mmCIF file of C-alpha atoms in Angstrom:
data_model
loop_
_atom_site.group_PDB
_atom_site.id
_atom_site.type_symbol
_atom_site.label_atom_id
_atom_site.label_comp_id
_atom_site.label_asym_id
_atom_site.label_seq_id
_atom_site.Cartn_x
_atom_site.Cartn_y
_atom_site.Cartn_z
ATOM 1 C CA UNK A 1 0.000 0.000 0.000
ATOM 2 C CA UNK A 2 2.416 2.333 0.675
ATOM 3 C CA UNK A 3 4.528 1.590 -2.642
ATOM 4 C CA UNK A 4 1.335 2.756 -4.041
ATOM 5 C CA UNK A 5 0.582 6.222 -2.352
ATOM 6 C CA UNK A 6 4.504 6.583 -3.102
ATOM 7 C CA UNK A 7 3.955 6.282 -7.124
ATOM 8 C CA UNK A 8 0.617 8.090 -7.008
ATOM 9 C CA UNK A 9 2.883 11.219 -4.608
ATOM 10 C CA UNK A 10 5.897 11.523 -7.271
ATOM 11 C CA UNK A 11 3.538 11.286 -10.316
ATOM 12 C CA UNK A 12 1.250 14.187 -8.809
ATOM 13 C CA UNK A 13 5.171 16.345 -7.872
ATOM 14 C CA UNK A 14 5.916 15.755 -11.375
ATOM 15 C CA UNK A 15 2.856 16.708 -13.058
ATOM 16 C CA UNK A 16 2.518 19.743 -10.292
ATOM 17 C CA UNK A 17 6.167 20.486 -11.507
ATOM 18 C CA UNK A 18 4.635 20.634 -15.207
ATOM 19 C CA UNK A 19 1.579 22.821 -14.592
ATOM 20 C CA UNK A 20 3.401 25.131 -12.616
ATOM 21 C CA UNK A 21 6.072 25.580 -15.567
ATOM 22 C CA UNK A 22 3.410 25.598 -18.199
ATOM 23 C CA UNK A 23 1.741 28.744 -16.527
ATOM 24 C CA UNK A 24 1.483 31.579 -18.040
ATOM 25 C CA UNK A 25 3.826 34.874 -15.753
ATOM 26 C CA UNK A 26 1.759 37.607 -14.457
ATOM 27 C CA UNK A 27 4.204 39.872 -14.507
ATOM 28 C CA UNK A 28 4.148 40.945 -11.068
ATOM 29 C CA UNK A 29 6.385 38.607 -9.257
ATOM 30 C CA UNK A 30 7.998 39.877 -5.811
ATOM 31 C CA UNK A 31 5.582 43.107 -6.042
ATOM 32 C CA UNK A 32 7.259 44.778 -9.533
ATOM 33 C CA UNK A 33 5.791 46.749 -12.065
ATOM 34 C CA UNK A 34 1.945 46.440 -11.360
ATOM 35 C CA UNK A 35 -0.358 48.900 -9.827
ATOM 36 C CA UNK A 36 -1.632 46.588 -7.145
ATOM 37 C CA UNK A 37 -3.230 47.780 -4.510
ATOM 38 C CA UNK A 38 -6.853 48.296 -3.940
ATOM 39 C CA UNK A 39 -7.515 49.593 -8.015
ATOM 40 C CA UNK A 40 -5.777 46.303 -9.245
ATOM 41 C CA UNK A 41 -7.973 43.117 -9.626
ATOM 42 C CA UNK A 42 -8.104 39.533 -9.511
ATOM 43 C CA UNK A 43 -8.042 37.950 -12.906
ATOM 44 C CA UNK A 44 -10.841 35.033 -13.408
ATOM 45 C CA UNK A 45 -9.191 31.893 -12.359
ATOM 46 C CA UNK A 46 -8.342 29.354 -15.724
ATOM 47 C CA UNK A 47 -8.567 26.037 -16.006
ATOM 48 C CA UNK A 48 -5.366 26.017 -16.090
ATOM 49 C CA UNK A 49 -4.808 27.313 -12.353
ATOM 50 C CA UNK A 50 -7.820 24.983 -10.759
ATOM 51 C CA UNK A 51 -5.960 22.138 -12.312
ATOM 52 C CA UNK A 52 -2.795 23.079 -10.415
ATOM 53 C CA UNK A 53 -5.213 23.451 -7.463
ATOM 54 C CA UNK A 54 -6.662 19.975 -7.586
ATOM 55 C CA UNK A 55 -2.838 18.702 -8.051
ATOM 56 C CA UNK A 56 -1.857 20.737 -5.053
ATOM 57 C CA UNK A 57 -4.330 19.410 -2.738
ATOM 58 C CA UNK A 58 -4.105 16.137 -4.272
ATOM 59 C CA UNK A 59 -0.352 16.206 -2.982
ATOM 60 C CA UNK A 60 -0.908 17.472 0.388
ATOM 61 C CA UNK A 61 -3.414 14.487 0.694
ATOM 62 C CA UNK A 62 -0.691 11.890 -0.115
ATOM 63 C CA UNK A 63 1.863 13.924 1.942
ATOM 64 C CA UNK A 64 -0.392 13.142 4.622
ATOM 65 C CA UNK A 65 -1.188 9.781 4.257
ATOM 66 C CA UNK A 66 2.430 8.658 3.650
ATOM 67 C CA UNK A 67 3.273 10.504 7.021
ATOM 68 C CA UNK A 68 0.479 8.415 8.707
ATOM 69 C CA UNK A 69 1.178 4.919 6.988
ATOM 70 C CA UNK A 70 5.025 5.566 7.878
ATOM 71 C CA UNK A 71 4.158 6.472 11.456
ATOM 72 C CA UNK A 72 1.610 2.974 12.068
ATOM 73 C CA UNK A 73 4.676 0.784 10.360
ATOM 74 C CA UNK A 74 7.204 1.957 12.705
ATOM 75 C CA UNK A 75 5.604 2.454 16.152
ATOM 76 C CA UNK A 76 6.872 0.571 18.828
ATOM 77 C CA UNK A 77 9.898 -0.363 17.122
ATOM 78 C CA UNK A 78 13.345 1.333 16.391
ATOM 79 C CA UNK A 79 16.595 1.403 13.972
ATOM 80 C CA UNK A 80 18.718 -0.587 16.524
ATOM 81 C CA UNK A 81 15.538 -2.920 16.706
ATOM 82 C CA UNK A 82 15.136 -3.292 12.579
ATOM 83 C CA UNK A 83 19.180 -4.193 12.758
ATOM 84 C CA UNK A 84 18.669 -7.280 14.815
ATOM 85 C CA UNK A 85 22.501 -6.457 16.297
ATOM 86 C CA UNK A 86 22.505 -7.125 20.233
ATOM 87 C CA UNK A 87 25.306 -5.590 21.438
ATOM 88 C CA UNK A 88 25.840 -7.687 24.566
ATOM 89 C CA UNK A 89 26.896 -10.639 21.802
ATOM 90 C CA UNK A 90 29.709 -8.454 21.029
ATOM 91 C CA UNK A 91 30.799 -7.926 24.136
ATOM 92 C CA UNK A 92 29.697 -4.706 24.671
ATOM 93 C CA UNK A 93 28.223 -3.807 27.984
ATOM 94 C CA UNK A 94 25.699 -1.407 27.999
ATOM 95 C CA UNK A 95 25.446 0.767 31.096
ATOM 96 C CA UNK A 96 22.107 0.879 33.293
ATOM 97 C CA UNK A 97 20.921 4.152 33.444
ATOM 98 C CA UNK A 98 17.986 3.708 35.595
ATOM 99 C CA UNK A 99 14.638 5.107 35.966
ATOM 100 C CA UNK A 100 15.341 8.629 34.915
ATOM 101 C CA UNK A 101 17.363 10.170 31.529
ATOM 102 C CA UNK A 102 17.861 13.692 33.526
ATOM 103 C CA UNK A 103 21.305 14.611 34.431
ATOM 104 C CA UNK A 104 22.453 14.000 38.065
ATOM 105 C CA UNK A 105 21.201 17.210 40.957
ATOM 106 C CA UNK A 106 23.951 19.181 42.022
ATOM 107 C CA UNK A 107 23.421 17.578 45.481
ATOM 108 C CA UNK A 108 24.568 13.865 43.838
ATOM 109 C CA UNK A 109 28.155 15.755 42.528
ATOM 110 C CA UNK A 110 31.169 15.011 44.745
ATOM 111 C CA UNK A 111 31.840 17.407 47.356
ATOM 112 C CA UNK A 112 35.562 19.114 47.133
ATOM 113 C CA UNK A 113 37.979 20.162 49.565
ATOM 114 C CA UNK A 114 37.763 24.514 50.117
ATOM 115 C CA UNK A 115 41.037 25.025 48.600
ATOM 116 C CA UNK A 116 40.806 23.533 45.472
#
């Protein structure tokens, strides 16, 4: 399923790619040479720019859905896990680090002679 969404998402960026290119230019990019303002209007929108819509939100959509089909086929599990490498095999000993990941108080550092 998710080979599928993945065809369907880089067919849809390539075709958006197209549309986009195949526009025709305002004119009035970054806010040059146009009279905008409140006396400027809105040209009618073209087929041509509700295609790139539908393509647009069509994207988004399997943006979305790849995020969410990623997300279900990895939770609970990790890299190391996908590896199948158990490091005590190798010798390794990996160190307890107990209930909490915070770094020790200032109470549990060592306490140091006054002149030093």
């Amino acid at each position: 399923m998710e080979n599928v969404v993945l065809i369907i998402h880089l067919i849809l960026a390539l075709s958006l790619i197209g549309t986009v290119l195949l526009q025709r230019s305002e004119g009035g990019g970054l806010g040059m040479g146009g009279g905008g303002g409140a006396t400027g209007s809105r040209p009618a929108p073209t087929a041509m720019s509700k295609f790139t819509w539908a393509l647009a939100v069509a994207f988004i959509c399997t943006s979305i859905s790849l995020t969410l089909i990623s997300a279900s086929n990895t939770a609970g599990s990790s890299v190391a896990d996908r590896l199948g490498i158990d490091p005590t095999v190798e010798g390794v000993e990996v160190p307890d680090l107990g209930d909490s990941l915070l770094p020790p108080s200032s109470a549990d550092a060592p306490l140091l002679p006054a002149g030093d």
